[in-house]
mmCIF file of C-alpha atoms in Angstrom:
data_model
loop_
_atom_site.group_PDB
_atom_site.id
_atom_site.type_symbol
_atom_site.label_atom_id
_atom_site.label_comp_id
_atom_site.label_asym_id
_atom_site.label_seq_id
_atom_site.Cartn_x
_atom_site.Cartn_y
_atom_site.Cartn_z
ATOM 1 C CA MET A 1 0.000 0.000 0.000
ATOM 2 C CA PRO A 2 1.534 3.328 -1.020
ATOM 3 C CA ILE A 3 1.385 6.106 1.592
ATOM 4 C CA GLU A 4 0.756 9.828 1.155
ATOM 5 C CA VAL A 5 3.378 12.056 2.766
ATOM 6 C CA ASN A 6 3.602 15.821 2.178
ATOM 7 C CA GLY A 7 1.537 15.403 -0.961
ATOM 8 C CA ASN A 8 3.887 12.741 -2.374
ATOM 9 C CA THR A 9 2.940 9.115 -2.927
ATOM 10 C CA LEU A 10 5.595 6.758 -1.525
ATOM 11 C CA GLU A 11 5.762 3.085 -2.474
ATOM 12 C CA THR A 12 5.894 0.479 0.302
ATOM 13 C CA ASP A 13 6.300 -3.287 0.331
ATOM 14 C CA GLU A 14 3.562 -5.724 1.380
ATOM 15 C CA GLU A 15 4.493 -5.285 5.061
ATOM 16 C CA GLY A 16 4.410 -1.500 4.940
ATOM 17 C CA TYR A 17 8.158 -0.805 4.793
ATOM 18 C CA LEU A 18 9.245 1.959 2.418
ATOM 19 C CA ALA A 19 10.280 0.563 -0.935
ATOM 20 C CA ASN A 20 13.006 3.178 -1.287
ATOM 21 C CA ILE A 21 14.989 4.252 1.763
ATOM 22 C CA ASN A 22 15.818 7.582 0.113
ATOM 23 C CA ASP A 23 12.111 8.513 0.055
ATOM 24 C CA TRP A 24 12.190 9.010 3.819
ATOM 25 C CA VAL A 25 11.342 12.347 5.429
ATOM 26 C CA PRO A 26 10.512 12.806 9.151
ATOM 27 C CA GLU A 27 6.804 13.049 8.288
ATOM 28 C CA VAL A 28 6.865 9.397 7.151
ATOM 29 C CA ALA A 29 6.973 8.468 10.847
ATOM 30 C CA ASP A 30 3.976 10.735 11.547
ATOM 31 C CA VAL A 31 1.869 9.180 8.809
ATOM 32 C CA MET A 32 2.773 5.602 9.732
ATOM 33 C CA SER A 33 2.274 6.096 13.478
ATOM 34 C CA LYS A 34 -1.104 7.704 12.884
ATOM 35 C CA GLU A 35 -2.211 4.591 11.015
ATOM 36 C CA ASP A 36 -1.119 2.544 14.058
ATOM 37 C CA ASP A 37 -2.983 4.910 16.459
ATOM 38 C CA LEU A 38 0.288 5.729 18.175
ATOM 39 C CA ALA A 39 1.070 9.271 19.330
ATOM 40 C CA LEU A 40 4.643 10.005 18.299
ATOM 41 C CA THR A 41 6.802 11.727 20.950
ATOM 42 C CA ASP A 42 10.369 13.030 21.013
ATOM 43 C CA GLU A 43 11.364 9.746 22.686
ATOM 44 C CA HIS A 44 10.094 7.855 19.647
ATOM 45 C CA ARG A 45 11.912 10.224 17.306
ATOM 46 C CA ASP A 46 15.183 9.737 19.203
ATOM 47 C CA ILE A 47 15.032 6.009 18.507
ATOM 48 C CA ILE A 48 14.006 6.557 14.882
ATOM 49 C CA ASN A 49 16.919 8.941 14.339
ATOM 50 C CA PHE A 50 19.256 6.536 16.089
ATOM 51 C CA LEU A 51 18.200 3.763 13.700
ATOM 52 C CA ARG A 52 18.780 5.967 10.687
ATOM 53 C CA GLU A 53 22.285 6.805 11.904
ATOM 54 C CA TYR A 54 22.980 3.129 12.569
ATOM 55 C CA TYR A 55 21.879 2.235 9.057
ATOM 56 C CA GLU A 56 23.926 5.044 7.541
ATOM 57 C CA GLU A 57 27.033 3.716 9.231
ATOM 58 C CA TYR A 58 26.603 -0.057 8.904
ATOM 59 C CA GLN A 59 24.130 -0.500 6.029
ATOM 60 C CA ILE A 60 21.828 -2.764 8.027
ATOM 61 C CA ALA A 61 18.887 -2.415 10.367
ATOM 62 C CA PRO A 62 20.010 -3.948 13.678
ATOM 63 C CA ALA A 63 18.347 -6.960 15.276
ATOM 64 C CA VAL A 64 16.355 -6.086 18.387
ATOM 65 C CA ARG A 65 18.937 -7.134 20.935
ATOM 66 C CA VAL A 66 21.697 -5.305 19.098
ATOM 67 C CA LEU A 67 19.475 -2.228 18.979
ATOM 68 C CA THR A 68 18.817 -2.516 22.715
ATOM 69 C CA LYS A 69 22.512 -2.712 23.523
ATOM 70 C CA ALA A 70 23.467 0.063 21.119
ATOM 71 C CA VAL A 71 20.763 2.392 22.480
ATOM 72 C CA GLY A 72 21.979 1.669 26.002
ATOM 73 C CA LYS A 73 25.491 2.577 25.060
ATOM 74 C CA LYS A 74 24.517 5.802 23.301
ATOM 75 C CA MET A 75 21.553 7.015 25.382
ATOM 76 C CA GLY A 76 22.008 5.381 28.752
ATOM 77 C CA LYS A 77 20.971 2.163 30.457
ATOM 78 C CA ASP A 78 17.503 3.522 31.367
ATOM 79 C CA LYS A 79 16.684 3.499 27.634
ATOM 80 C CA GLY A 80 18.769 0.529 26.582
ATOM 81 C CA ASN A 81 16.348 -2.113 27.790
ATOM 82 C CA SER A 82 13.519 -3.943 26.124
ATOM 83 C CA LYS A 83 10.895 -2.663 28.583
ATOM 84 C CA TYR A 84 11.528 0.944 27.589
ATOM 85 C CA LEU A 85 11.736 0.182 23.865
ATOM 86 C CA TYR A 86 8.655 -2.059 23.792
ATOM 87 C CA GLY A 87 6.842 0.653 25.764
ATOM 88 C CA LEU A 88 7.523 3.036 22.920
ATOM 89 C CA PHE A 89 7.014 0.582 20.077
ATOM 90 C CA PRO A 90 4.516 -2.091 21.142
ATOM 91 C CA TYR A 91 4.744 -3.949 17.808
ATOM 92 C CA GLY A 92 8.434 -4.579 18.457
ATOM 93 C CA PRO A 93 11.116 -1.888 18.595
ATOM 94 C CA ALA A 94 13.192 -3.210 15.737
ATOM 95 C CA LYS A 95 10.348 -3.918 13.346
ATOM 96 C CA GLN A 96 8.064 -0.980 14.079
ATOM 97 C CA ALA A 97 10.742 1.664 14.610
ATOM 98 C CA CYS A 98 12.613 0.531 11.495
ATOM 99 C CA ARG A 99 9.424 0.896 9.501
ATOM 100 C CA TYR A 100 8.901 4.437 10.802
ATOM 101 C CA ALA A 101 12.566 5.175 10.035
ATOM 102 C CA GLY A 102 12.127 4.085 6.429
ATOM 103 C CA LEU A 103 14.590 1.200 6.813
ATOM 104 C CA PRO A 104 14.115 -2.320 5.507
ATOM 105 C CA LYS A 105 12.848 -4.970 7.908
ATOM 106 C CA PRO A 106 15.712 -5.942 10.240
ATOM 107 C CA THR A 107 17.725 -8.952 9.153
ATOM 108 C CA GLY A 108 16.679 -11.927 11.219
ATOM 109 C CA CYS A 109 13.233 -10.647 12.121
ATOM 110 C CA VAL A 110 10.441 -13.100 11.439
ATOM 111 C CA MET B 1 39.505 -10.168 -37.752
ATOM 112 C CA SER B 2 40.007 -9.015 -34.189
ATOM 113 C CA ILE B 3 38.457 -10.406 -31.035
ATOM 114 C CA LEU B 4 37.893 -8.690 -27.706
ATOM 115 C CA HIS B 5 38.487 -11.214 -24.939
ATOM 116 C CA THR B 6 36.759 -10.644 -21.609
ATOM 117 C CA VAL B 7 37.450 -12.374 -18.301
ATOM 118 C CA ASN B 8 35.103 -11.948 -15.310
ATOM 119 C CA LYS B 9 36.406 -14.655 -12.976
ATOM 120 C CA SER B 10 39.081 -14.429 -10.300
ATOM 121 C CA PRO B 11 42.412 -15.898 -11.458
ATOM 122 C CA PHE B 12 42.751 -17.526 -8.027
ATOM 123 C CA GLU B 13 39.538 -19.466 -8.375
ATOM 124 C CA ARG B 14 39.318 -20.509 -12.020
ATOM 125 C CA ASN B 15 41.557 -20.896 -15.042
ATOM 126 C CA SER B 16 39.530 -18.496 -17.255
ATOM 127 C CA LEU B 17 42.349 -15.953 -17.450
ATOM 128 C CA GLU B 18 44.973 -18.621 -18.056
ATOM 129 C CA SER B 19 43.002 -20.085 -20.963
ATOM 130 C CA CYS B 20 42.241 -16.647 -22.316
ATOM 131 C CA LEU B 21 45.923 -15.699 -22.417
ATOM 132 C CA LYS B 22 46.832 -19.055 -23.899
ATOM 133 C CA PHE B 23 44.413 -18.887 -26.811
ATOM 134 C CA ALA B 24 44.012 -15.175 -27.531
ATOM 135 C CA ASN B 25 45.952 -13.816 -30.505
ATOM 136 C CA LYS B 26 48.720 -11.465 -29.480
ATOM 137 C CA ASP B 27 47.175 -8.407 -31.136
ATOM 138 C CA ASP B 28 43.761 -8.985 -29.539
ATOM 139 C CA PRO B 29 42.790 -6.893 -26.512
ATOM 140 C CA VAL B 30 41.809 -8.427 -23.160
ATOM 141 C CA LEU B 31 39.355 -6.766 -20.770
ATOM 142 C CA LEU B 32 39.102 -7.814 -17.131
ATOM 143 C CA PHE B 33 35.907 -7.058 -15.211
ATOM 144 C CA GLU B 34 33.841 -8.221 -12.199
ATOM 145 C CA ASP B 35 35.959 -10.722 -10.205
ATOM 146 C CA GLY B 36 38.423 -10.757 -13.099
ATOM 147 C CA VAL B 37 39.805 -7.428 -11.879
ATOM 148 C CA TYR B 38 41.697 -9.115 -9.028
ATOM 149 C CA ALA B 39 44.253 -10.243 -11.633
ATOM 150 C CA VAL B 40 45.504 -6.697 -12.307
ATOM 151 C CA LEU B 41 46.708 -6.002 -8.760
ATOM 152 C CA LYS B 42 50.397 -5.721 -7.972
ATOM 153 C CA GLY B 43 52.111 -8.320 -5.828
ATOM 154 C CA THR B 44 49.805 -11.264 -6.446
ATOM 155 C CA SER B 45 50.681 -14.790 -7.546
ATOM 156 C CA ALA B 46 49.150 -13.935 -10.957
ATOM 157 C CA GLU B 47 51.361 -10.894 -11.524
ATOM 158 C CA LYS B 48 54.042 -12.641 -13.617
ATOM 159 C CA GLN B 49 51.428 -14.129 -15.923
ATOM 160 C CA LEU B 50 49.863 -10.712 -16.466
ATOM 161 C CA GLU B 51 53.193 -8.991 -17.053
ATOM 162 C CA ALA B 52 54.200 -11.575 -19.652
ATOM 163 C CA ALA B 53 50.924 -11.050 -21.498
ATOM 164 C CA LEU B 54 51.200 -7.299 -21.202
ATOM 165 C CA ALA B 55 54.485 -7.360 -23.114
ATOM 166 C CA GLU B 56 52.573 -8.572 -26.159
ATOM 167 C CA GLN B 57 48.996 -7.350 -25.981
ATOM 168 C CA SER B 58 46.724 -4.633 -24.581
ATOM 169 C CA ILE B 59 45.046 -5.324 -21.255
ATOM 170 C CA TYR B 60 42.185 -3.260 -19.885
ATOM 171 C CA VAL B 61 40.356 -3.286 -16.555
ATOM 172 C CA LEU B 62 36.892 -1.958 -15.756
ATOM 173 C CA GLY B 63 37.301 0.888 -13.227
ATOM 174 C CA PRO B 64 33.912 0.670 -11.452
ATOM 175 C CA ASP B 65 34.506 -3.022 -10.650
ATOM 176 C CA LEU B 66 37.930 -2.180 -9.231
ATOM 177 C CA ALA B 67 36.467 0.568 -7.022
ATOM 178 C CA ALA B 68 33.622 -1.680 -5.837
ATOM 179 C CA ARG B 69 36.228 -4.124 -4.539
ATOM 180 C CA GLY B 70 38.167 -1.452 -2.680
ATOM 181 C CA PHE B 71 41.192 -0.981 -4.950
ATOM 182 C CA SER B 72 42.487 2.297 -6.327
ATOM 183 C CA GLU B 73 44.338 2.629 -9.621
ATOM 184 C CA ASP B 74 47.723 2.927 -7.887
ATOM 185 C CA ARG B 75 47.416 -0.732 -6.840
ATOM 186 C CA ILE B 76 47.413 -2.049 -10.416
ATOM 187 C CA ILE B 77 50.274 -3.297 -12.585
ATOM 188 C CA ASP B 78 51.854 -0.591 -14.771
ATOM 189 C CA GLY B 79 50.694 -0.642 -18.372
ATOM 190 C CA ILE B 80 47.164 -1.836 -17.735
ATOM 191 C CA GLU B 81 44.592 0.678 -18.884
ATOM 192 C CA VAL B 82 41.523 1.505 -16.783
ATOM 193 C CA VAL B 83 38.286 1.992 -18.735
ATOM 194 C CA ASP B 84 34.729 2.923 -17.746
ATOM 195 C CA TYR B 85 31.514 1.406 -19.137
ATOM 196 C CA ALA B 86 31.703 3.619 -22.234
ATOM 197 C CA GLY B 87 35.246 2.351 -22.815
ATOM 198 C CA PHE B 88 33.986 -1.243 -22.515
ATOM 199 C CA VAL B 89 31.350 -0.557 -25.184
ATOM 200 C CA GLU B 90 33.925 1.122 -27.404
ATOM 201 C CA LEU B 91 36.257 -1.885 -27.151
ATOM 202 C CA ALA B 92 33.412 -4.216 -28.075
ATOM 203 C CA ALA B 93 32.453 -2.020 -31.016
ATOM 204 C CA ASN B 94 36.024 -1.691 -32.280
ATOM 205 C CA ASN B 95 36.534 -5.427 -32.531
ATOM 206 C CA ASP B 96 34.786 -7.890 -34.801
ATOM 207 C CA LYS B 97 33.799 -10.329 -32.086
ATOM 208 C CA VAL B 98 33.714 -10.750 -28.336
ATOM 209 C CA GLN B 99 34.834 -13.929 -26.620
ATOM 210 C CA ALA B 100 33.774 -14.111 -22.978
ATOM 211 C CA TRP B 101 35.933 -16.419 -20.825
ATOM 212 C CA LEU B 102 33.346 -17.236 -18.169
ATOM 213 C CA MET C 1 16.227 -25.554 25.749
ATOM 214 C CA SER C 2 19.607 -27.132 25.666
ATOM 215 C CA GLU C 3 22.336 -25.271 27.506
ATOM 216 C CA THR C 4 25.042 -26.722 25.292
ATOM 217 C CA VAL C 5 26.947 -24.026 23.470
ATOM 218 C CA LYS C 6 28.207 -25.253 20.153
ATOM 219 C CA LYS C 7 31.086 -23.853 18.162
ATOM 220 C CA PHE C 8 29.974 -22.636 14.753
ATOM 221 C CA LEU C 9 32.576 -21.911 12.098
ATOM 222 C CA TYR C 10 31.585 -19.948 9.007
ATOM 223 C CA LEU C 11 34.116 -20.680 6.273
ATOM 224 C CA ASN C 12 34.136 -17.971 3.578
ATOM 225 C CA ARG C 13 36.006 -18.616 0.338
ATOM 226 C CA LYS C 14 34.344 -16.350 -2.236
ATOM 227 C CA ALA C 15 34.975 -12.769 -3.312
ATOM 228 C CA PRO C 16 32.127 -10.277 -2.797
ATOM 229 C CA TYR C 17 29.853 -8.994 -5.611
ATOM 230 C CA GLY C 18 30.854 -11.481 -8.338
ATOM 231 C CA THR C 19 28.662 -14.121 -6.701
ATOM 232 C CA ILE C 20 26.047 -14.023 -3.938
ATOM 233 C CA TYR C 21 27.928 -16.280 -1.472
ATOM 234 C CA ALA C 22 29.583 -13.499 0.551
ATOM 235 C CA TRP C 23 26.352 -11.611 1.214
ATOM 236 C CA GLU C 24 24.424 -14.815 1.943
ATOM 237 C CA SER C 25 27.015 -15.866 4.482
ATOM 238 C CA LEU C 26 26.912 -12.486 6.212
ATOM 239 C CA GLU C 27 23.119 -12.630 6.413
ATOM 240 C CA VAL C 28 23.188 -16.114 7.926
ATOM 241 C CA VAL C 29 25.745 -14.964 10.493
ATOM 242 C CA LEU C 30 23.561 -11.996 11.462
ATOM 243 C CA ILE C 31 20.439 -14.138 11.731
ATOM 244 C CA GLY C 32 22.277 -16.936 13.518
ATOM 245 C CA ALA C 33 23.578 -14.509 16.146
ATOM 246 C CA ALA C 34 20.112 -14.597 17.736
ATOM 247 C CA PHE C 35 21.042 -18.067 19.008
ATOM 248 C CA ASP C 36 23.551 -18.300 21.820
ATOM 249 C CA GLN C 37 26.356 -20.146 20.135
ATOM 250 C CA GLU C 38 30.048 -19.488 19.882
ATOM 251 C CA VAL C 39 30.430 -18.050 16.404
ATOM 252 C CA ARG C 40 33.713 -17.823 14.523
ATOM 253 C CA LEU C 41 34.328 -16.565 11.021
ATOM 254 C CA MET C 42 37.142 -17.718 8.782
ATOM 255 C CA PHE C 43 38.152 -16.008 5.571
ATOM 256 C CA LEU C 44 40.398 -17.834 3.146
ATOM 257 C CA ASP C 45 41.110 -18.016 -0.600
ATOM 258 C CA ASP C 46 39.147 -15.258 -2.398
ATOM 259 C CA GLY C 47 37.053 -14.859 0.765
ATOM 260 C CA VAL C 48 39.744 -12.505 2.121
ATOM 261 C CA TYR C 49 38.563 -9.931 -0.443
ATOM 262 C CA GLN C 50 35.323 -9.554 1.532
ATOM 263 C CA LEU C 51 37.177 -7.617 4.227
ATOM 264 C CA THR C 52 39.074 -5.076 2.088
ATOM 265 C CA THR C 53 38.641 -1.435 3.084
ATOM 266 C CA GLY C 54 37.575 1.331 0.721
ATOM 267 C CA GLN C 55 34.938 -0.598 -1.227
ATOM 268 C CA ASP C 56 32.805 1.796 -3.257
ATOM 269 C CA THR C 57 30.008 0.214 -5.260
ATOM 270 C CA ALA C 58 28.401 3.437 -6.517
ATOM 271 C CA GLY C 59 29.668 2.732 -10.034
ATOM 272 C CA VAL C 60 28.321 -0.796 -10.291
ATOM 273 C CA GLY C 61 24.825 -0.260 -8.876
ATOM 274 C CA MET C 62 25.140 -2.878 -6.128
ATOM 275 C CA LYS C 63 24.702 -2.558 -2.372
ATOM 276 C CA ASN C 64 28.007 -2.029 -0.591
ATOM 277 C CA PHE C 65 27.770 -4.417 2.339
ATOM 278 C CA SER C 66 31.368 -4.027 3.506
ATOM 279 C CA PRO C 67 30.436 -1.595 6.352
ATOM 280 C CA THR C 68 28.198 -4.316 7.793
ATOM 281 C CA TYR C 69 31.212 -6.456 8.767
ATOM 282 C CA ARG C 70 32.033 -3.793 11.355
ATOM 283 C CA THR C 71 28.814 -4.639 13.262
ATOM 284 C CA LEU C 72 29.811 -8.245 13.781
ATOM 285 C CA GLY C 73 31.230 -7.397 17.192
ATOM 286 C CA ASP C 74 27.775 -6.120 18.195
ATOM 287 C CA TYR C 75 26.346 -9.440 17.021
ATOM 288 C CA GLU C 76 28.440 -11.386 19.553
ATOM 289 C CA VAL C 77 30.971 -12.611 17.022
ATOM 290 C CA LYS C 78 34.229 -12.562 18.922
ATOM 291 C CA ASN C 79 36.629 -14.381 16.633
ATOM 292 C CA ILE C 80 37.377 -13.555 13.006
ATOM 293 C CA TYR C 81 40.277 -15.283 11.294
ATOM 294 C CA VAL C 82 42.025 -14.595 7.994
ATOM 295 C CA ASP C 83 44.353 -17.073 6.329
ATOM 296 C CA LYS C 84 47.861 -15.653 5.937
ATOM 297 C CA ASP C 85 48.751 -17.582 2.759
ATOM 298 C CA SER C 86 45.583 -16.374 1.026
ATOM 299 C CA LEU C 87 46.488 -12.766 1.816
ATOM 300 C CA GLU C 88 50.059 -13.192 0.588
ATOM 301 C CA ALA C 89 49.040 -14.847 -2.689
ATOM 302 C CA ARG C 90 46.896 -11.770 -3.370
ATOM 303 C CA GLY C 91 49.495 -9.165 -2.449
ATOM 304 C CA LEU C 92 47.503 -8.098 0.615
ATOM 305 C CA THR C 93 48.383 -7.455 4.245
ATOM 306 C CA GLN C 94 46.270 -6.920 7.350
ATOM 307 C CA ASP C 95 46.503 -3.157 6.648
ATOM 308 C CA ASP C 96 44.232 -3.698 3.629
ATOM 309 C CA LEU C 97 41.513 -5.185 5.830
ATOM 310 C CA VAL C 98 38.774 -3.620 7.899
ATOM 311 C CA ALA C 99 39.211 -3.560 11.676
ATOM 312 C CA ILE C 100 36.289 -4.940 13.686
ATOM 313 C CA ALA C 101 35.923 -3.924 17.324
ATOM 314 C CA TRP C 102 34.321 -5.983 20.038
ATOM 315 C CA GLU C 103 33.026 -4.947 23.436
ATOM 316 C CA ASP C 104 31.492 -6.830 26.320
ATOM 317 C CA TRP C 105 28.505 -4.645 27.191
ATOM 318 C CA GLU C 106 28.380 -5.851 30.785
ATOM 319 C CA THR C 107 32.034 -5.602 31.773
ATOM 320 C CA GLU C 108 32.957 -2.973 29.152
ATOM 321 C CA GLU C 109 35.959 -5.087 28.238
ATOM 322 C CA GLU C 110 37.062 -3.964 24.786
ATOM 323 C CA ILE C 111 39.038 -5.509 21.973
ATOM 324 C CA GLU C 112 40.080 -3.002 19.322
ATOM 325 C CA ASN C 113 40.293 -5.479 16.466
ATOM 326 C CA ILE C 114 39.072 -9.063 16.488
ATOM 327 C CA VAL C 115 40.401 -9.797 12.989
ATOM 328 C CA GLU C 116 43.356 -12.140 13.367
ATOM 329 C CA VAL C 117 45.691 -13.361 10.630
ATOM 330 C CA VAL C 118 46.498 -17.043 11.156
ATOM 331 C CA ASP C 119 48.640 -19.699 9.472
ATOM 332 C CA ALA C 120 47.434 -22.832 7.698
ATOM 333 C CA ALA C 121 47.980 -25.092 10.707
ATOM 334 C CA ARG C 122 45.716 -22.874 12.809
ATOM 335 C CA VAL C 123 43.054 -22.902 10.067
ATOM 336 C CA SER C 124 43.023 -26.700 10.156
ATOM 337 C CA GLU C 125 42.929 -26.688 13.940
ATOM 338 C CA LEU C 126 39.963 -24.286 14.021
ATOM 339 C CA MET C 127 38.059 -26.486 11.577
ATOM 340 C CA GLU C 128 38.876 -29.538 13.661
ATOM 341 C CA GLU C 129 37.649 -28.039 16.937
ATOM 342 C CA SER C 130 34.367 -26.681 15.538
ATOM 343 C CA ASP C 131 31.128 -28.562 16.073
ATOM 344 C CA VAL C 132 29.551 -27.269 12.877
ATOM 345 C CA ILE C 133 31.089 -25.742 9.737
ATOM 346 C CA PHE C 134 29.012 -23.588 7.404
ATOM 347 C CA SER C 135 30.614 -23.342 3.969
ATOM 348 C CA PHE C 136 30.238 -20.375 1.669
#
């Protein structure tokens, strides 16, 4: 299902991930979270931006436990745990946050 | 009649380059691309073979494939010419046939 | 669940980009890291080309997956070996290869580079002592 963002139509795959990572703008997260009935906060955006930086550097979307550890290292232990991340992204921090960040589905996610 | 010979396999994994150099006429050009580009690097066990061939015929390497694999032009044996995709097309057009050593 | 930790050895012998083996192996390693096993990677023959620095695939229209090797430390891979003879036959040294850091997140113990160049006898030994070998 393509999504409408800022008046542009963006292609997605059958699971709702952006077809082209370069299509991403911050408003993609707003549109996608609205469809999930999730109110996006700065805490969500911090994780989304973190994922984009991770992808930029390593060319992959991290698996959930790697994300958890990496967030802990960068943002502190109070955020680097699955309780905090699942609280923000109930559908799974790696899968849902990666989708909002315009990244492909994390390698190893089923 | 001239033939452009192309090799896209690593010289350390297959004998495509060896056969190519054995059977190609001395005035025919050879173009290395994809994994074939590993043959043009200095200091390898294939260097002598390349240098011997280079004394008698023109050898070209596809630049984008070299860059993809992390090697700059200063790592390649002197006398080998780097071409881009347009140069590849030109070589194919300037010769009567293309023989691909797969 | 069994508590037995097995030693997995991924044996990589193919150059990147020319065939799909290198990328497939890396994906399996990343997926397999979800299981608590002792994972080791070995690069020999043309497989050593997977670790070269400075890869730039913009001109060939393929995904450059070389930066991904640097995450392997995050994926609990602690041992990466490169065969010395394979490097020498290709005119390469360890300086041509990417460095991969490893850190224990609990103890903060750090290893700057887990890529180790080993001789043929050690390659054989590592194969011998592994419970499972995955060949790519």
